[in-house]
Tab-separated table of C-alpha atoms and ligand atoms in Angstrom:
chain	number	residue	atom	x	y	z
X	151	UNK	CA	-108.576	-197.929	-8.837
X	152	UNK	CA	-107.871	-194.252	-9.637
X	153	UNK	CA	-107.423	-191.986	-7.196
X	154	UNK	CA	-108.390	-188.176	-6.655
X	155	UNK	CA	-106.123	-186.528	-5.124
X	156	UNK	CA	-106.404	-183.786	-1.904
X	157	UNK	CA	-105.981	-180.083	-1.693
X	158	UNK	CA	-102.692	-180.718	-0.069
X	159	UNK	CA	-101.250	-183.449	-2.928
X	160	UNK	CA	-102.753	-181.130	-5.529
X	161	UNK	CA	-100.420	-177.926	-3.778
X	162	UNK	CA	-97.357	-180.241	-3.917
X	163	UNK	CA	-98.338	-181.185	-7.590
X	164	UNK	CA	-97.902	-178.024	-8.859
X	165	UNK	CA	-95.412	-177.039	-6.916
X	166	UNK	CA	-93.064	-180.165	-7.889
X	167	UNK	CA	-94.327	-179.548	-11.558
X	168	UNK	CA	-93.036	-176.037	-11.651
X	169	UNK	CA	-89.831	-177.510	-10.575
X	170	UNK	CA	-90.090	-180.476	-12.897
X	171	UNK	CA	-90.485	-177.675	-15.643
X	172	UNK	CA	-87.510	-175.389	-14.825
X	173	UNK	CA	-85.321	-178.639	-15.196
X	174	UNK	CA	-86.489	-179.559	-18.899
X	175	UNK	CA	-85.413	-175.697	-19.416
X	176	UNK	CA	-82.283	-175.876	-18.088
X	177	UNK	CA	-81.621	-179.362	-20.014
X	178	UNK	CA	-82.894	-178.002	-23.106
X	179	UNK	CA	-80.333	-174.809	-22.710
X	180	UNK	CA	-78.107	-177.500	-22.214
X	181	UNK	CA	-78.925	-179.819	-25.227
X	182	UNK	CA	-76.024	-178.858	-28.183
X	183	UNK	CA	-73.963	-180.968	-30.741
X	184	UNK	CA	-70.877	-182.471	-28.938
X	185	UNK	CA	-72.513	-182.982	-25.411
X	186	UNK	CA	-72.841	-186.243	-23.968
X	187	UNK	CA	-76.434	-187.598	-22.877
X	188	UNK	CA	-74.443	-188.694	-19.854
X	189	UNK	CA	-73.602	-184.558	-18.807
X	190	UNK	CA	-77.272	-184.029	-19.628
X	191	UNK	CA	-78.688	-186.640	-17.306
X	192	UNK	CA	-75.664	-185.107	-14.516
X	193	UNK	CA	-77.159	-181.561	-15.350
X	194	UNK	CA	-81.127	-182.505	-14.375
X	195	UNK	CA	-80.071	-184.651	-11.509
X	196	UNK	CA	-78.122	-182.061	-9.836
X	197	UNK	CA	-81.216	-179.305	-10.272
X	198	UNK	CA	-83.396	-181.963	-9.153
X	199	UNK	CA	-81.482	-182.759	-5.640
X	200	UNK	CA	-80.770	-178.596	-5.871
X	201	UNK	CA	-84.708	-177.994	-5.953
X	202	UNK	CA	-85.263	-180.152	-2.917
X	203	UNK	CA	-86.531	-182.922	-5.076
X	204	UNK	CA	-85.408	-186.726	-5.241
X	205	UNK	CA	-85.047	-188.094	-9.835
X	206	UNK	CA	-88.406	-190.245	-9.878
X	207	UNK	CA	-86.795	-192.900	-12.302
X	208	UNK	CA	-83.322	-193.855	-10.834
X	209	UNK	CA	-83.526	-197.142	-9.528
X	210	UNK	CA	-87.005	-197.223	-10.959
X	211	UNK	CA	-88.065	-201.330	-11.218
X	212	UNK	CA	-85.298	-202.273	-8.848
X	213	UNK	CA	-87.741	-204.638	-6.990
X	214	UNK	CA	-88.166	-206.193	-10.516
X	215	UNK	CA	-84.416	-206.870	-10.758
X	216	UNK	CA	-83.570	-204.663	-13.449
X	217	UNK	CA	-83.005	-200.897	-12.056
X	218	UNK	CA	-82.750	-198.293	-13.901
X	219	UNK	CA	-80.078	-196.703	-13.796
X	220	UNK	CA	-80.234	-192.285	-14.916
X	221	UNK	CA	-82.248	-189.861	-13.868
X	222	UNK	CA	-83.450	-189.386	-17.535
X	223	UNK	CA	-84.204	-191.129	-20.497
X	224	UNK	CA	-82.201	-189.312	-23.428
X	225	UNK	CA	-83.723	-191.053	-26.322
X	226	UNK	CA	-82.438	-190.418	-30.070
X	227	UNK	CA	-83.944	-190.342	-33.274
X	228	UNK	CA	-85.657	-194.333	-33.684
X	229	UNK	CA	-85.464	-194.724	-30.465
X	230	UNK	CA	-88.728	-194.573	-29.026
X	231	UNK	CA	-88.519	-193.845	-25.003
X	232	UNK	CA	-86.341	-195.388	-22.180
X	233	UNK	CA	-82.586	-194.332	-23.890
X	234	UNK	CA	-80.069	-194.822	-21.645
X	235	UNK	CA	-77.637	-192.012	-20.603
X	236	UNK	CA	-73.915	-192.466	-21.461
X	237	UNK	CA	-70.592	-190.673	-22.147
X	238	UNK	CA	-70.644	-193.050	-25.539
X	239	UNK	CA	-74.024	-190.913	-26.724
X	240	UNK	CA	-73.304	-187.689	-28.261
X	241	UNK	CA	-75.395	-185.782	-29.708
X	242	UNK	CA	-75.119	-184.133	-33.004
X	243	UNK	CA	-76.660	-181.741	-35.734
X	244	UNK	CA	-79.878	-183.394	-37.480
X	245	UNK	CA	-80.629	-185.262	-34.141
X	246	UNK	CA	-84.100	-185.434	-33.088
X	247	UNK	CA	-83.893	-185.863	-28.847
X	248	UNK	CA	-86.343	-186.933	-26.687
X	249	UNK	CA	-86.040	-186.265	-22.948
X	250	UNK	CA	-88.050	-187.942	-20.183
X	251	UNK	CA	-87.828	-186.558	-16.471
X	252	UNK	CA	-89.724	-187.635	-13.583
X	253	UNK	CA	-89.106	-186.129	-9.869
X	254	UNK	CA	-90.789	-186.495	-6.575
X	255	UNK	CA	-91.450	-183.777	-4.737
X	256	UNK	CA	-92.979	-183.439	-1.261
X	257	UNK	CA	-93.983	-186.674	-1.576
X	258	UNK	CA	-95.747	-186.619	-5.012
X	259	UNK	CA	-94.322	-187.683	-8.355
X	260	UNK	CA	-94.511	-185.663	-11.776
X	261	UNK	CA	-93.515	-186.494	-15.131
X	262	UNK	CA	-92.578	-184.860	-18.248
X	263	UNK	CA	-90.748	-185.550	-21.811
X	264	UNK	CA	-90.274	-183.243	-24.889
X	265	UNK	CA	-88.544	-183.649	-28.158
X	266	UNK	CA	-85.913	-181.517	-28.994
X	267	UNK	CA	-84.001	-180.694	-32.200
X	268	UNK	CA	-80.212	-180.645	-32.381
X	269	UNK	CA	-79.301	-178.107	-34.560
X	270	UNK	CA	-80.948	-178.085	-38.250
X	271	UNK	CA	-83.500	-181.174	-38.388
X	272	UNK	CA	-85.117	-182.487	-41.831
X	273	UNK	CA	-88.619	-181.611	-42.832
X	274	UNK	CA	-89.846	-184.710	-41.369
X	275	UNK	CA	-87.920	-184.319	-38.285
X	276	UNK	CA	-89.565	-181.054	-37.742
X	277	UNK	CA	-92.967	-182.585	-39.080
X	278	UNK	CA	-93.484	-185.534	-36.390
X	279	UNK	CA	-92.133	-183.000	-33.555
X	280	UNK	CA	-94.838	-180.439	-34.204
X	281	UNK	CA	-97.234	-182.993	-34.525
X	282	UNK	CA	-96.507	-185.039	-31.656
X	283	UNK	CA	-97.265	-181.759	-29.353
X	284	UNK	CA	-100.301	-180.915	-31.465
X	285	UNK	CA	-101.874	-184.303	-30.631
X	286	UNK	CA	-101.506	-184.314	-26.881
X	287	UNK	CA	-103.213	-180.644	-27.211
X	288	UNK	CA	-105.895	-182.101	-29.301
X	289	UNK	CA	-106.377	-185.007	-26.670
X	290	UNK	CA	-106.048	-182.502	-23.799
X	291	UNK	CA	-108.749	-180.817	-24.823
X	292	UNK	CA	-111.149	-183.293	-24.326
X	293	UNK	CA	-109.963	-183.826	-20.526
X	294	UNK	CA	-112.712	-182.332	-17.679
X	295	UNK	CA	-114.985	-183.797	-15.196
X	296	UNK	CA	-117.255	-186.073	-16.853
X	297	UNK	CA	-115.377	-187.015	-20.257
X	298	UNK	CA	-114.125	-190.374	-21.441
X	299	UNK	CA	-110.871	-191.380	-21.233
X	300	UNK	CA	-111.309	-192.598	-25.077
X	301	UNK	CA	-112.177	-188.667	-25.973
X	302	UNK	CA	-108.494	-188.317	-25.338
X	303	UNK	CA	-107.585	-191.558	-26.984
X	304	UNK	CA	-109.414	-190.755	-30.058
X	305	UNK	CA	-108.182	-187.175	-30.417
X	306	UNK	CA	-104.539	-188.369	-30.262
X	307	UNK	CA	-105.347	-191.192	-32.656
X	308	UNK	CA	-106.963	-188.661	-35.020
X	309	UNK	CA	-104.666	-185.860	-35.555
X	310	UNK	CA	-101.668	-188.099	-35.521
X	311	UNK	CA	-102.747	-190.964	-38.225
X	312	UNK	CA	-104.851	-187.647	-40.433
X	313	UNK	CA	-101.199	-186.842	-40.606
X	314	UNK	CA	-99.680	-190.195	-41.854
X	315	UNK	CA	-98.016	-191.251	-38.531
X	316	UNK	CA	-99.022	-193.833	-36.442
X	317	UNK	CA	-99.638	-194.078	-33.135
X	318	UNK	CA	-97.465	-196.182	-30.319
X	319	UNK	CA	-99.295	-199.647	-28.651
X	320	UNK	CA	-97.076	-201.184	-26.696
X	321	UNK	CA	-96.528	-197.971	-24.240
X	322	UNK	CA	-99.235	-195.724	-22.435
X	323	UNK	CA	-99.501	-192.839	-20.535
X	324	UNK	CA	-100.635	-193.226	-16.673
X	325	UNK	CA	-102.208	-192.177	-13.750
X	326	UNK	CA	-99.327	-190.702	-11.331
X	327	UNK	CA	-98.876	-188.718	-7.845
X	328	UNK	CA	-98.761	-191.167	-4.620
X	329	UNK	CA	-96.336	-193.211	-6.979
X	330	UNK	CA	-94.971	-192.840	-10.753
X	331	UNK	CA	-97.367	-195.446	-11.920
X	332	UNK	CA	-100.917	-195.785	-10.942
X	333	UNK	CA	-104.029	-196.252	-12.682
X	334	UNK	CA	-105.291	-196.031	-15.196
X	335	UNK	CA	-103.417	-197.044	-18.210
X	336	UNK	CA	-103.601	-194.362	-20.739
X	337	UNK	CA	-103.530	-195.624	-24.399
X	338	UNK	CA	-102.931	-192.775	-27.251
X	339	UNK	CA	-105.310	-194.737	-30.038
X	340	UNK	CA	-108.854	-196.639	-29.215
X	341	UNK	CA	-109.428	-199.652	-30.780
X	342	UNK	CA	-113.227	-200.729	-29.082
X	343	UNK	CA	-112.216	-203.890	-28.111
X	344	UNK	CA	-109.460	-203.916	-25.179
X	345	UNK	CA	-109.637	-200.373	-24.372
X	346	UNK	CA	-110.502	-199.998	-20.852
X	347	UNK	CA	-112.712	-196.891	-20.695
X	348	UNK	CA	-113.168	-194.549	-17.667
X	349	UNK	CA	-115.216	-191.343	-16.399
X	350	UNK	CA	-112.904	-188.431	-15.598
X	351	UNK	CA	-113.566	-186.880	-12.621
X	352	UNK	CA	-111.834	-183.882	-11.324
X	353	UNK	CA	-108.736	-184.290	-9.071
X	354	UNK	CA	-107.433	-187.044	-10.777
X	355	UNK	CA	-103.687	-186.735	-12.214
X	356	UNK	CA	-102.858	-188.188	-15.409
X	357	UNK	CA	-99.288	-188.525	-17.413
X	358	UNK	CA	-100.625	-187.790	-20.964
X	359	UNK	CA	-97.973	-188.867	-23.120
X	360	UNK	CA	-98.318	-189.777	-26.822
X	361	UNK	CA	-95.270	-191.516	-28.458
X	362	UNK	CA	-95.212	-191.060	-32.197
X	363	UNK	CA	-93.920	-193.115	-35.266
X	364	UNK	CA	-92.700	-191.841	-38.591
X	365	UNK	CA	-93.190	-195.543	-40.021
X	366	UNK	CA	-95.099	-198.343	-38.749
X	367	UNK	CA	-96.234	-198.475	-34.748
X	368	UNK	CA	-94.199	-202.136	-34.237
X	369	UNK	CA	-91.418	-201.730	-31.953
X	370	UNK	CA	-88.441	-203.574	-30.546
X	371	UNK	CA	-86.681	-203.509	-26.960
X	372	UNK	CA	-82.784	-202.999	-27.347
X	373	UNK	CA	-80.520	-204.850	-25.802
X	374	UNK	CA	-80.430	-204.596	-21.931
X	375	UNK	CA	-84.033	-204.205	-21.809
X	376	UNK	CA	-84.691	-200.555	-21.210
X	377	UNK	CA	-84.429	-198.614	-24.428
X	378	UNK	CA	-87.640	-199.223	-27.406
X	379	UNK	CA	-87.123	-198.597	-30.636
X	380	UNK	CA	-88.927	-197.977	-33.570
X	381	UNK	CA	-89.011	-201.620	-35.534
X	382	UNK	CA	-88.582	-200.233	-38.955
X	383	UNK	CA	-85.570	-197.825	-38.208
X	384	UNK	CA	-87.996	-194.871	-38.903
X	385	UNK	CA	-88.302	-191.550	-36.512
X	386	UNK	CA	-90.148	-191.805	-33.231
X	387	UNK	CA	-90.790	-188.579	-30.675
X	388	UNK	CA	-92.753	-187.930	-27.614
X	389	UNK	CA	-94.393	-185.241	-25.621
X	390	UNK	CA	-96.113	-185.218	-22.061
X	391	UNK	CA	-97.348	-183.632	-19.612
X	392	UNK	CA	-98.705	-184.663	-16.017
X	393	UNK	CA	-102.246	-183.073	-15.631
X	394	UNK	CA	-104.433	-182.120	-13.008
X	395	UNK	CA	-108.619	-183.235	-14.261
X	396	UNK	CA	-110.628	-180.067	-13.180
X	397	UNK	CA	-114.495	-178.991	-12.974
X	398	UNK	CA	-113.849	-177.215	-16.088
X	399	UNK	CA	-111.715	-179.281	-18.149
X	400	UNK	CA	-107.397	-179.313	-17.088
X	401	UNK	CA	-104.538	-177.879	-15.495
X	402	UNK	CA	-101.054	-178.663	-16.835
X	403	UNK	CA	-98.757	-179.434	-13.888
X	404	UNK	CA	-95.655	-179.249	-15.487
X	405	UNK	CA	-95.242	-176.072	-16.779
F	261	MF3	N1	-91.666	-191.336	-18.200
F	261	MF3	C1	-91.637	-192.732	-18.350
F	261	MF3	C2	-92.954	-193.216	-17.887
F	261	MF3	O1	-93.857	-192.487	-17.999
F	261	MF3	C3	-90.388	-193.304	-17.858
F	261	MF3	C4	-90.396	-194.140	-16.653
F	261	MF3	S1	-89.465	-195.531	-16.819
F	261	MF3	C5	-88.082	-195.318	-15.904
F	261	MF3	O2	-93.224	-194.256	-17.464
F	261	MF3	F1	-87.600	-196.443	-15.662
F	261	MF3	F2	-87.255	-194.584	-16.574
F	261	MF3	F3	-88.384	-194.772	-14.784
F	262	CO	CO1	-94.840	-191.108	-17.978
């Protein structure tokens, strides 16, 4: 089932996505050749607790058995989402960076990634960055009272594959705010066959996030089971937002 949220989760929405926002600044001011993803994840956890909210993904899954263990995901280059923190990863020059931060706030979780470059990127570096954000605003778009979730779906699909990159499948975006996960599942291409379609209606909160592949959409889980990667080796980034479904089409939560 997915939920619409109150007047009173919707106030703590956007006040915990303001918050969520100023972190991925500071992290970003942060982000330079030579620094650990470790002292990055140290960074946004400290502003978190500092900003009177609590890192949504630390310990994430440990009822499954397998918590996680940052309060980021610092994900580089092929690596798709879910990268690990560690003193071992340092960044450098040419790096394309993808960072993931979720936080709950006053009870309600938000969620946010971005792609950053470290330093001077290649052209297709820059290429799949830009485009990454330009397809969640073309899918964005399509969000208000009354759409189809596949609107979104489609408009992703679209403007990334017009571009010759392909879409993720084996991740989607989510429903979020009483918890981190919550219905509906969110795919970023339509295929007419398992997509599981819905009517938007305002005050429901969605995690739009479109995960992008230079190569071919396959990919593989590393070892420990957190971190994907992009099967072919090839470039992968990622942009989201968590968004608020209004009478008049969306508000961005985390900004
Ligand atoms: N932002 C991701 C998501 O939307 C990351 C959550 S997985 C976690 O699901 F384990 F890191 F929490
Ligand atoms: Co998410």
């Amino acid at each position: 089932m997915v939920s619409i949220k109150n007047d009173k989760e919707i106030k703590a929405l956007r006040e915990g996505g303001k918050k969520l926002a100023r972190v991925m600044e500071e992290i970003e001011n942060n982000i330079k050749s030579g620094v650990s993803t470790f002292s990055l994840d140290k960074a946004a956890e400290e502003m978190i607790l500092k900003l009177g909210g609590t890192p949504a993904f630390k310990n994430y899954g440990s009822d499954l058995g397998q918590p996680y263990p940052a309060s980021i995901c610092a994900s580089l280059n092929d690596e798709i989402v879910h990268g690990i923190p560690s003193r071992d990863v340092i960044v450098q020059k040419g790096d394309i960076l993808k960072i993931d931060i979720g936080m709950k706030y006053d009870g309600m979780f938000t969620d946010m990634a971005r792609t950053f470059a470290v330093g001077k990127i290649s052209e297709t570096a820059k290429k799949i960055k830009k485009i990454t954000e330009e397809s969640f605003w073309k899918g964005v778009s399509k969000i208000k009272n009354g759409a189809m979730l596949s609107d979104y779906s489609k408009a992703v699909q679209k403007c990334v594959e017009d571009n010759g990159f392909s879409v993720v499948r084996d991740l989607v975006g989510h429903g979020i705010g009483v918890e981190l996960h919550e219905d509906p599942q969110i795919m970023n291409y339509y295929d007419g066959y398992y997509y599981d379609d819905l009517k938007l209606k305002s005050g429901m909160v969605l995690a739009l996030e479109p995960m992008v592949n230079e190569g071919k959409y396959q990919t593989i889980i590393g070892k420990g089971g957190w971190v994907f990667r992009t099967k072919d080796g090839k470039l992968s980034a990622h942009y989201e937002n968590t968004v608020l479904v209004t009478e008049e089409g969306y508000e961005i939560l985390t900004k």
